JSON list of C-alpha atoms in Angstrom, two decimals:
[
{"chain": "A", "resi": 1412, "resn": "UNK", "atom": "CA", "xyz": [100.64, 127.94, 88.23]},
{"chain": "A", "resi": 1413, "resn": "UNK", "atom": "CA", "xyz": [98.74, 124.68, 87.76]},
{"chain": "A", "resi": 1414, "resn": "UNK", "atom": "CA", "xyz": [97.66, 122.31, 90.54]},
{"chain": "A", "resi": 1415, "resn": "UNK", "atom": "CA", "xyz": [100.50, 119.86, 89.83]},
{"chain": "A", "resi": 1416, "resn": "UNK", "atom": "CA", "xyz": [103.12, 122.58, 90.27]},
{"chain": "A", "resi": 1417, "resn": "UNK", "atom": "CA", "xyz": [101.44, 123.71, 93.49]},
{"chain": "A", "resi": 1418, "resn": "UNK", "atom": "CA", "xyz": [101.49, 120.18, 94.91]},
{"chain": "A", "resi": 1419, "resn": "UNK", "atom": "CA", "xyz": [105.13, 119.68, 93.92]},
{"chain": "A", "resi": 1420, "resn": "UNK", "atom": "CA", "xyz": [106.00, 122.97, 95.61]},
{"chain": "A", "resi": 1421, "resn": "UNK", "atom": "CA", "xyz": [104.19, 121.85, 98.77]},
{"chain": "A", "resi": 1422, "resn": "UNK", "atom": "CA", "xyz": [106.06, 118.52, 98.76]},
{"chain": "A", "resi": 1423, "resn": "UNK", "atom": "CA", "xyz": [109.41, 120.23, 98.24]},
{"chain": "A", "resi": 1424, "resn": "UNK", "atom": "CA", "xyz": [108.71, 122.86, 100.92]},
{"chain": "A", "resi": 1425, "resn": "UNK", "atom": "CA", "xyz": [107.75, 120.16, 103.42]},
{"chain": "A", "resi": 1426, "resn": "UNK", "atom": "CA", "xyz": [111.09, 118.44, 102.70]},
{"chain": "A", "resi": 1427, "resn": "UNK", "atom": "CA", "xyz": [113.01, 121.72, 103.03]},
{"chain": "A", "resi": 1428, "resn": "UNK", "atom": "CA", "xyz": [113.98, 121.73, 99.34]},
{"chain": "A", "resi": 1429, "resn": "UNK", "atom": "CA", "xyz": [113.94, 124.77, 97.05]},
{"chain": "A", "resi": 1430, "resn": "UNK", "atom": "CA", "xyz": [110.77, 124.79, 94.95]},
{"chain": "A", "resi": 1431, "resn": "UNK", "atom": "CA", "xyz": [112.83, 125.21, 91.78]},
{"chain": "A", "resi": 1432, "resn": "UNK", "atom": "CA", "xyz": [114.25, 121.69, 92.31]},
{"chain": "A", "resi": 1433, "resn": "UNK", "atom": "CA", "xyz": [113.12, 119.06, 89.82]},
{"chain": "A", "resi": 1434, "resn": "UNK", "atom": "CA", "xyz": [114.09, 115.49, 89.04]},
{"chain": "A", "resi": 1435, "resn": "UNK", "atom": "CA", "xyz": [113.21, 113.96, 85.69]},
{"chain": "A", "resi": 1436, "resn": "UNK", "atom": "CA", "xyz": [110.44, 112.01, 87.45]},
{"chain": "A", "resi": 1437, "resn": "UNK", "atom": "CA", "xyz": [108.99, 115.15, 89.06]},
{"chain": "A", "resi": 1438, "resn": "UNK", "atom": "CA", "xyz": [109.05, 116.90, 85.70]},
{"chain": "A", "resi": 1439, "resn": "UNK", "atom": "CA", "xyz": [107.17, 114.03, 84.06]},
{"chain": "A", "resi": 1440, "resn": "UNK", "atom": "CA", "xyz": [104.52, 114.08, 86.79]},
{"chain": "A", "resi": 1441, "resn": "UNK", "atom": "CA", "xyz": [104.24, 117.85, 86.56]},
{"chain": "A", "resi": 1442, "resn": "UNK", "atom": "CA", "xyz": [103.95, 117.99, 82.76]},
{"chain": "A", "resi": 1443, "resn": "UNK", "atom": "CA", "xyz": [101.40, 115.19, 82.76]},
{"chain": "A", "resi": 1444, "resn": "UNK", "atom": "CA", "xyz": [99.47, 116.89, 85.57]},
{"chain": "A", "resi": 1445, "resn": "UNK", "atom": "CA", "xyz": [99.43, 113.49, 87.25]},
{"chain": "A", "resi": 1446, "resn": "UNK", "atom": "CA", "xyz": [96.87, 112.73, 89.93]},
{"chain": "A", "resi": 1447, "resn": "UNK", "atom": "CA", "xyz": [99.63, 110.68, 91.58]},
{"chain": "A", "resi": 1448, "resn": "UNK", "atom": "CA", "xyz": [101.17, 113.87, 92.96]},
{"chain": "A", "resi": 1449, "resn": "UNK", "atom": "CA", "xyz": [98.29, 114.14, 95.46]},
{"chain": "A", "resi": 1450, "resn": "UNK", "atom": "CA", "xyz": [98.94, 110.54, 96.54]},
{"chain": "A", "resi": 1451, "resn": "UNK", "atom": "CA", "xyz": [102.66, 111.20, 96.83]},
{"chain": "A", "resi": 1452, "resn": "UNK", "atom": "CA", "xyz": [102.06, 114.22, 99.04]},
{"chain": "A", "resi": 1453, "resn": "UNK", "atom": "CA", "xyz": [99.61, 112.38, 101.31]},
{"chain": "A", "resi": 1454, "resn": "UNK", "atom": "CA", "xyz": [101.79, 109.27, 101.45]},
{"chain": "A", "resi": 1455, "resn": "UNK", "atom": "CA", "xyz": [104.84, 111.31, 102.44]},
{"chain": "A", "resi": 1456, "resn": "UNK", "atom": "CA", "xyz": [102.83, 113.05, 105.14]},
{"chain": "A", "resi": 1457, "resn": "UNK", "atom": "CA", "xyz": [101.62, 109.70, 106.45]},
{"chain": "A", "resi": 1458, "resn": "UNK", "atom": "CA", "xyz": [105.22, 108.57, 107.05]},
{"chain": "A", "resi": 1459, "resn": "UNK", "atom": "CA", "xyz": [105.53, 111.14, 109.82]},
{"chain": "A", "resi": 1460, "resn": "UNK", "atom": "CA", "xyz": [102.87, 109.78, 112.16]},
{"chain": "A", "resi": 1461, "resn": "UNK", "atom": "CA", "xyz": [101.38, 106.47, 113.16]},
{"chain": "A", "resi": 1462, "resn": "UNK", "atom": "CA", "xyz": [98.83, 105.08, 115.58]},
{"chain": "A", "resi": 1463, "resn": "UNK", "atom": "CA", "xyz": [101.31, 102.39, 116.59]},
{"chain": "A", "resi": 1464, "resn": "UNK", "atom": "CA", "xyz": [104.69, 104.16, 116.49]},
{"chain": "A", "resi": 1465, "resn": "UNK", "atom": "CA", "xyz": [105.68, 107.43, 118.09]},
{"chain": "A", "resi": 1466, "resn": "UNK", "atom": "CA", "xyz": [106.92, 110.27, 115.87]},
{"chain": "A", "resi": 1467, "resn": "UNK", "atom": "CA", "xyz": [110.56, 109.68, 116.81]},
{"chain": "A", "resi": 1468, "resn": "UNK", "atom": "CA", "xyz": [110.24, 106.04, 115.75]},
{"chain": "A", "resi": 1469, "resn": "UNK", "atom": "CA", "xyz": [108.58, 107.07, 112.47]},
{"chain": "A", "resi": 1470, "resn": "UNK", "atom": "CA", "xyz": [111.46, 109.49, 111.83]},
{"chain": "A", "resi": 1471, "resn": "UNK", "atom": "CA", "xyz": [114.14, 106.90, 112.61]},
{"chain": "A", "resi": 1472, "resn": "UNK", "atom": "CA", "xyz": [112.52, 104.30, 110.34]},
{"chain": "A", "resi": 1473, "resn": "UNK", "atom": "CA", "xyz": [112.35, 106.97, 107.63]},
{"chain": "A", "resi": 1474, "resn": "UNK", "atom": "CA", "xyz": [116.01, 107.83, 108.21]},
{"chain": "A", "resi": 1475, "resn": "UNK", "atom": "CA", "xyz": [117.17, 104.19, 108.13]},
{"chain": "A", "resi": 1476, "resn": "UNK", "atom": "CA", "xyz": [115.21, 103.67, 104.92]},
{"chain": "A", "resi": 1477, "resn": "UNK", "atom": "CA", "xyz": [116.60, 106.80, 103.27]},
{"chain": "A", "resi": 1478, "resn": "UNK", "atom": "CA", "xyz": [120.13, 105.71, 104.21]},
{"chain": "A", "resi": 1479, "resn": "UNK", "atom": "CA", "xyz": [119.49, 102.19, 102.94]},
{"chain": "A", "resi": 1480, "resn": "UNK", "atom": "CA", "xyz": [118.24, 103.68, 99.67]},
{"chain": "A", "resi": 1481, "resn": "UNK", "atom": "CA", "xyz": [121.14, 106.15, 99.47]},
{"chain": "A", "resi": 1482, "resn": "UNK", "atom": "CA", "xyz": [118.81, 109.14, 99.12]},
{"chain": "A", "resi": 1483, "resn": "UNK", "atom": "CA", "xyz": [120.63, 112.28, 100.31]},
{"chain": "A", "resi": 1484, "resn": "UNK", "atom": "CA", "xyz": [117.62, 114.58, 100.29]},
{"chain": "A", "resi": 1485, "resn": "UNK", "atom": "CA", "xyz": [115.48, 112.20, 102.33]},
{"chain": "A", "resi": 1486, "resn": "UNK", "atom": "CA", "xyz": [118.40, 111.45, 104.67]},
{"chain": "A", "resi": 1487, "resn": "UNK", "atom": "CA", "xyz": [118.66, 115.17, 105.43]},
{"chain": "A", "resi": 1488, "resn": "UNK", "atom": "CA", "xyz": [114.91, 115.52, 105.85]},
{"chain": "A", "resi": 1489, "resn": "UNK", "atom": "CA", "xyz": [114.43, 112.50, 108.14]},
{"chain": "A", "resi": 1490, "resn": "UNK", "atom": "CA", "xyz": [117.54, 113.33, 110.14]},
{"chain": "A", "resi": 1491, "resn": "UNK", "atom": "CA", "xyz": [116.13, 116.83, 110.83]},
{"chain": "A", "resi": 1492, "resn": "UNK", "atom": "CA", "xyz": [112.72, 115.38, 111.61]},
{"chain": "A", "resi": 1493, "resn": "UNK", "atom": "CA", "xyz": [114.23, 112.78, 113.96]},
{"chain": "A", "resi": 1494, "resn": "UNK", "atom": "CA", "xyz": [116.15, 115.48, 115.82]},
{"chain": "A", "resi": 1495, "resn": "UNK", "atom": "CA", "xyz": [112.98, 117.58, 116.10]},
{"chain": "A", "resi": 1496, "resn": "UNK", "atom": "CA", "xyz": [111.24, 114.54, 117.59]},
{"chain": "A", "resi": 1497, "resn": "UNK", "atom": "CA", "xyz": [113.92, 114.11, 120.27]},
{"chain": "A", "resi": 1498, "resn": "UNK", "atom": "CA", "xyz": [116.29, 111.67, 118.61]},
{"chain": "A", "resi": 1499, "resn": "UNK", "atom": "CA", "xyz": [119.83, 111.86, 119.96]},
{"chain": "A", "resi": 1500, "resn": "UNK", "atom": "CA", "xyz": [122.99, 111.58, 117.84]},
{"chain": "A", "resi": 1501, "resn": "UNK", "atom": "CA", "xyz": [123.27, 108.00, 119.17]},
{"chain": "A", "resi": 1502, "resn": "UNK", "atom": "CA", "xyz": [119.74, 107.23, 117.91]},
{"chain": "A", "resi": 1503, "resn": "UNK", "atom": "CA", "xyz": [120.39, 108.60, 114.42]},
{"chain": "A", "resi": 1504, "resn": "UNK", "atom": "CA", "xyz": [123.78, 106.87, 114.29]},
{"chain": "A", "resi": 1505, "resn": "UNK", "atom": "CA", "xyz": [122.03, 103.61, 115.14]},
{"chain": "A", "resi": 1506, "resn": "UNK", "atom": "CA", "xyz": [119.57, 104.11, 112.27]},
{"chain": "A", "resi": 1507, "resn": "UNK", "atom": "CA", "xyz": [122.58, 104.53, 109.95]},
{"chain": "A", "resi": 1508, "resn": "UNK", "atom": "CA", "xyz": [124.32, 101.50, 111.42]},
{"chain": "A", "resi": 1509, "resn": "UNK", "atom": "CA", "xyz": [121.16, 99.43, 111.10]},
{"chain": "A", "resi": 1510, "resn": "UNK", "atom": "CA", "xyz": [120.82, 100.30, 107.40]},
{"chain": "A", "resi": 1511, "resn": "UNK", "atom": "CA", "xyz": [124.43, 99.32, 106.74]},
{"chain": "A", "resi": 1512, "resn": "UNK", "atom": "CA", "xyz": [124.38, 96.12, 108.80]},
{"chain": "A", "resi": 1513, "resn": "UNK", "atom": "CA", "xyz": [121.14, 94.96, 107.26]},
{"chain": "A", "resi": 1514, "resn": "UNK", "atom": "CA", "xyz": [122.48, 95.63, 103.77]},
{"chain": "A", "resi": 1515, "resn": "UNK", "atom": "CA", "xyz": [125.18, 93.01, 104.40]},
{"chain": "A", "resi": 1516, "resn": "UNK", "atom": "CA", "xyz": [122.89, 90.62, 106.27]},
{"chain": "A", "resi": 1517, "resn": "UNK", "atom": "CA", "xyz": [120.19, 90.81, 103.63]},
{"chain": "A", "resi": 1518, "resn": "UNK", "atom": "CA", "xyz": [122.62, 89.94, 100.83]},
{"chain": "A", "resi": 1519, "resn": "UNK", "atom": "CA", "xyz": [124.22, 87.15, 102.85]},
{"chain": "A", "resi": 1520, "resn": "UNK", "atom": "CA", "xyz": [121.06, 85.51, 104.18]},
{"chain": "A", "resi": 1521, "resn": "UNK", "atom": "CA", "xyz": [119.23, 85.92, 100.88]},
{"chain": "A", "resi": 1522, "resn": "UNK", "atom": "CA", "xyz": [122.10, 83.99, 99.27]},
{"chain": "A", "resi": 1523, "resn": "UNK", "atom": "CA", "xyz": [121.77, 81.22, 101.85]},
{"chain": "A", "resi": 1524, "resn": "UNK", "atom": "CA", "xyz": [118.01, 81.12, 101.34]},
{"chain": "A", "resi": 1525, "resn": "UNK", "atom": "CA", "xyz": [118.21, 81.15, 97.53]},
{"chain": "A", "resi": 1526, "resn": "UNK", "atom": "CA", "xyz": [120.75, 78.35, 97.30]},
{"chain": "A", "resi": 1527, "resn": "UNK", "atom": "CA", "xyz": [119.04, 76.16, 99.93]},
{"chain": "A", "resi": 1528, "resn": "UNK", "atom": "CA", "xyz": [122.35, 74.33, 100.41]},
{"chain": "A", "resi": 1529, "resn": "UNK", "atom": "CA", "xyz": [122.86, 72.89, 103.86]},
{"chain": "A", "resi": 1530, "resn": "UNK", "atom": "CA", "xyz": [126.63, 73.43, 103.59]},
{"chain": "A", "resi": 1531, "resn": "UNK", "atom": "CA", "xyz": [126.23, 77.23, 103.39]},
{"chain": "A", "resi": 1532, "resn": "UNK", "atom": "CA", "xyz": [124.15, 77.15, 106.55]},
{"chain": "A", "resi": 1533, "resn": "UNK", "atom": "CA", "xyz": [127.00, 75.40, 108.39]},
{"chain": "A", "resi": 1534, "resn": "UNK", "atom": "CA", "xyz": [129.76, 77.85, 107.46]},
{"chain": "A", "resi": 1535, "resn": "UNK", "atom": "CA", "xyz": [130.03, 80.73, 109.97]},
{"chain": "A", "resi": 1536, "resn": "UNK", "atom": "CA", "xyz": [128.78, 84.04, 108.59]},
{"chain": "A", "resi": 1537, "resn": "UNK", "atom": "CA", "xyz": [131.71, 86.00, 110.06]},
{"chain": "A", "resi": 1538, "resn": "UNK", "atom": "CA", "xyz": [129.66, 89.21, 109.97]},
{"chain": "A", "resi": 1539, "resn": "UNK", "atom": "CA", "xyz": [130.05, 91.37, 113.08]},
{"chain": "A", "resi": 1540, "resn": "UNK", "atom": "CA", "xyz": [126.67, 92.27, 114.53]},
{"chain": "A", "resi": 1541, "resn": "UNK", "atom": "CA", "xyz": [127.43, 93.78, 117.94]},
{"chain": "A", "resi": 1542, "resn": "UNK", "atom": "CA", "xyz": [125.12, 96.68, 117.13]},
{"chain": "A", "resi": 1543, "resn": "UNK", "atom": "CA", "xyz": [122.19, 94.27, 117.45]},
{"chain": "A", "resi": 1544, "resn": "UNK", "atom": "CA", "xyz": [123.16, 93.05, 120.91]},
{"chain": "A", "resi": 1545, "resn": "UNK", "atom": "CA", "xyz": [122.51, 96.20, 122.98]},
{"chain": "A", "resi": 1546, "resn": "UNK", "atom": "CA", "xyz": [120.98, 98.84, 120.73]},
{"chain": "A", "resi": 1547, "resn": "UNK", "atom": "CA", "xyz": [120.54, 102.34, 122.19]},
{"chain": "A", "resi": 1548, "resn": "UNK", "atom": "CA", "xyz": [117.05, 102.48, 120.69]},
{"chain": "A", "resi": 1549, "resn": "UNK", "atom": "CA", "xyz": [116.10, 99.24, 122.46]},
{"chain": "A", "resi": 1550, "resn": "UNK", "atom": "CA", "xyz": [115.99, 95.67, 121.21]},
{"chain": "A", "resi": 1551, "resn": "UNK", "atom": "CA", "xyz": [112.38, 95.77, 120.03]},
{"chain": "A", "resi": 1552, "resn": "UNK", "atom": "CA", "xyz": [112.76, 98.99, 118.03]},
{"chain": "A", "resi": 1553, "resn": "UNK", "atom": "CA", "xyz": [116.08, 97.88, 116.50]},
{"chain": "A", "resi": 1554, "resn": "UNK", "atom": "CA", "xyz": [114.35, 94.67, 115.37]},
{"chain": "A", "resi": 1555, "resn": "UNK", "atom": "CA", "xyz": [111.57, 96.82, 113.90]},
{"chain": "A", "resi": 1556, "resn": "UNK", "atom": "CA", "xyz": [114.07, 98.91, 111.89]},
{"chain": "A", "resi": 1557, "resn": "UNK", "atom": "CA", "xyz": [115.82, 95.69, 110.85]},
{"chain": "A", "resi": 1558, "resn": "UNK", "atom": "CA", "xyz": [112.56, 94.19, 109.64]},
{"chain": "A", "resi": 1559, "resn": "UNK", "atom": "CA", "xyz": [111.69, 97.35, 107.69]},
{"chain": "A", "resi": 1560, "resn": "UNK", "atom": "CA", "xyz": [115.08, 97.43, 105.94]},
{"chain": "A", "resi": 1561, "resn": "UNK", "atom": "CA", "xyz": [114.92, 93.69, 105.25]},
{"chain": "A", "resi": 1562, "resn": "UNK", "atom": "CA", "xyz": [111.52, 94.19, 103.62]},
{"chain": "A", "resi": 1563, "resn": "UNK", "atom": "CA", "xyz": [112.94, 96.92, 101.35]},
{"chain": "A", "resi": 1564, "resn": "UNK", "atom": "CA", "xyz": [115.90, 94.72, 100.46]},
{"chain": "A", "resi": 1565, "resn": "UNK", "atom": "CA", "xyz": [113.71, 91.69, 99.77]},
{"chain": "A", "resi": 1566, "resn": "UNK", "atom": "CA", "xyz": [115.25, 89.19, 102.17]},
{"chain": "A", "resi": 1567, "resn": "UNK", "atom": "CA", "xyz": [112.47, 86.72, 103.00]},
{"chain": "A", "resi": 1568, "resn": "UNK", "atom": "CA", "xyz": [114.58, 84.84, 105.54]},
{"chain": "A", "resi": 1569, "resn": "UNK", "atom": "CA", "xyz": [115.48, 88.07, 107.37]},
{"chain": "A", "resi": 1570, "resn": "UNK", "atom": "CA", "xyz": [111.91, 89.41, 107.30]},
{"chain": "A", "resi": 1571, "resn": "UNK", "atom": "CA", "xyz": [110.63, 86.19, 108.83]},
{"chain": "A", "resi": 1572, "resn": "UNK", "atom": "CA", "xyz": [113.38, 86.06, 111.47]},
{"chain": "A", "resi": 1573, "resn": "UNK", "atom": "CA", "xyz": [112.90, 89.70, 112.54]},
{"chain": "A", "resi": 1574, "resn": "UNK", "atom": "CA", "xyz": [109.10, 89.39, 112.55]},
{"chain": "A", "resi": 1575, "resn": "UNK", "atom": "CA", "xyz": [109.37, 86.29, 114.75]},
{"chain": "A", "resi": 1576, "resn": "UNK", "atom": "CA", "xyz": [111.73, 88.10, 117.13]},
{"chain": "A", "resi": 1577, "resn": "UNK", "atom": "CA", "xyz": [109.38, 91.07, 117.30]},
{"chain": "A", "resi": 1578, "resn": "UNK", "atom": "CA", "xyz": [106.37, 88.92, 118.17]},
{"chain": "A", "resi": 1579, "resn": "UNK", "atom": "CA", "xyz": [108.44, 87.21, 120.89]},
{"chain": "A", "resi": 1580, "resn": "UNK", "atom": "CA", "xyz": [109.44, 90.65, 122.20]},
{"chain": "A", "resi": 1581, "resn": "UNK", "atom": "CA", "xyz": [105.77, 91.61, 122.46]},
{"chain": "A", "resi": 1582, "resn": "UNK", "atom": "CA", "xyz": [105.39, 93.83, 119.40]},
{"chain": "A", "resi": 1583, "resn": "UNK", "atom": "CA", "xyz": [101.92, 93.96, 117.92]},
{"chain": "A", "resi": 1584, "resn": "UNK", "atom": "CA", "xyz": [101.26, 93.03, 114.34]},
{"chain": "A", "resi": 1585, "resn": "UNK", "atom": "CA", "xyz": [99.86, 96.54, 113.81]},
{"chain": "A", "resi": 1586, "resn": "UNK", "atom": "CA", "xyz": [103.17, 98.05, 114.96]},
{"chain": "A", "resi": 1587, "resn": "UNK", "atom": "CA", "xyz": [105.11, 95.76, 112.62]},
{"chain": "A", "resi": 1588, "resn": "UNK", "atom": "CA", "xyz": [102.75, 96.48, 109.73]},
{"chain": "A", "resi": 1589, "resn": "UNK", "atom": "CA", "xyz": [103.06, 100.25, 110.23]},
{"chain": "A", "resi": 1590, "resn": "UNK", "atom": "CA", "xyz": [106.86, 100.10, 110.20]},
{"chain": "A", "resi": 1591, "resn": "UNK", "atom": "CA", "xyz": [106.78, 98.31, 106.85]},
{"chain": "A", "resi": 1592, "resn": "UNK", "atom": "CA", "xyz": [104.14, 100.72, 105.55]},
{"chain": "A", "resi": 1593, "resn": "UNK", "atom": "CA", "xyz": [106.36, 103.68, 106.43]},
{"chain": "A", "resi": 1594, "resn": "UNK", "atom": "CA", "xyz": [109.47, 102.16, 104.87]},
{"chain": "A", "resi": 1595, "resn": "UNK", "atom": "CA", "xyz": [107.54, 101.35, 101.68]},
{"chain": "A", "resi": 1596, "resn": "UNK", "atom": "CA", "xyz": [106.30, 104.95, 101.38]},
{"chain": "A", "resi": 1597, "resn": "UNK", "atom": "CA", "xyz": [109.75, 106.43, 102.05]},
{"chain": "A", "resi": 1598, "resn": "UNK", "atom": "CA", "xyz": [111.10, 104.13, 99.32]},
{"chain": "A", "resi": 1599, "resn": "UNK", "atom": "CA", "xyz": [108.35, 105.25, 96.93]},
{"chain": "A", "resi": 1600, "resn": "UNK", "atom": "CA", "xyz": [109.04, 108.94, 97.66]},
{"chain": "A", "resi": 1601, "resn": "UNK", "atom": "CA", "xyz": [112.72, 108.33, 96.95]},
{"chain": "A", "resi": 1602, "resn": "UNK", "atom": "CA", "xyz": [111.90, 107.20, 93.42]},
{"chain": "A", "resi": 1603, "resn": "UNK", "atom": "CA", "xyz": [110.63, 110.73, 92.70]},
{"chain": "A", "resi": 1604, "resn": "UNK", "atom": "CA", "xyz": [112.73, 112.96, 94.98]},
{"chain": "A", "resi": 1605, "resn": "UNK", "atom": "CA", "xyz": [116.45, 112.15, 95.18]}
]
């Protein structure tokens, strides 16, 4: 067994996936004995902890990102990890709700931002957002998940609005940065394992 296969097996085992599992992307990395596999393994591991987020928060951001990206294997992994870190069913449901709500908001507000038409800014959005009003995970953390998902979905207006809200709520820039770092790495992992 070569080093690439060993690393892939370690990645799959850490995710709770049978080591025989392969995607086309994993096969390409394995056959090419890509050095990227080491990076992938370390990057995935670094999504699980943070100096600025607790492990439950890391898990919930990972879960919201996996749901946003429609990645079943990572949804299962981050849901298990969130539960192991003390997340309740209400917490994990909120991560799912956040991913769905932000999917609609990011499309809608990106449209408003792209068109730059004053008229579209005057028409009511008519998107229900009660989930944002009193989140079970707390206002600051819900904003953090919202920012992370908005970054993945590329909504500049939403990223700026959530970042501004977070600063006003007392979040540090390091905390914000780490949430986006985690969501970017979960997204990258999902390009290889899905």
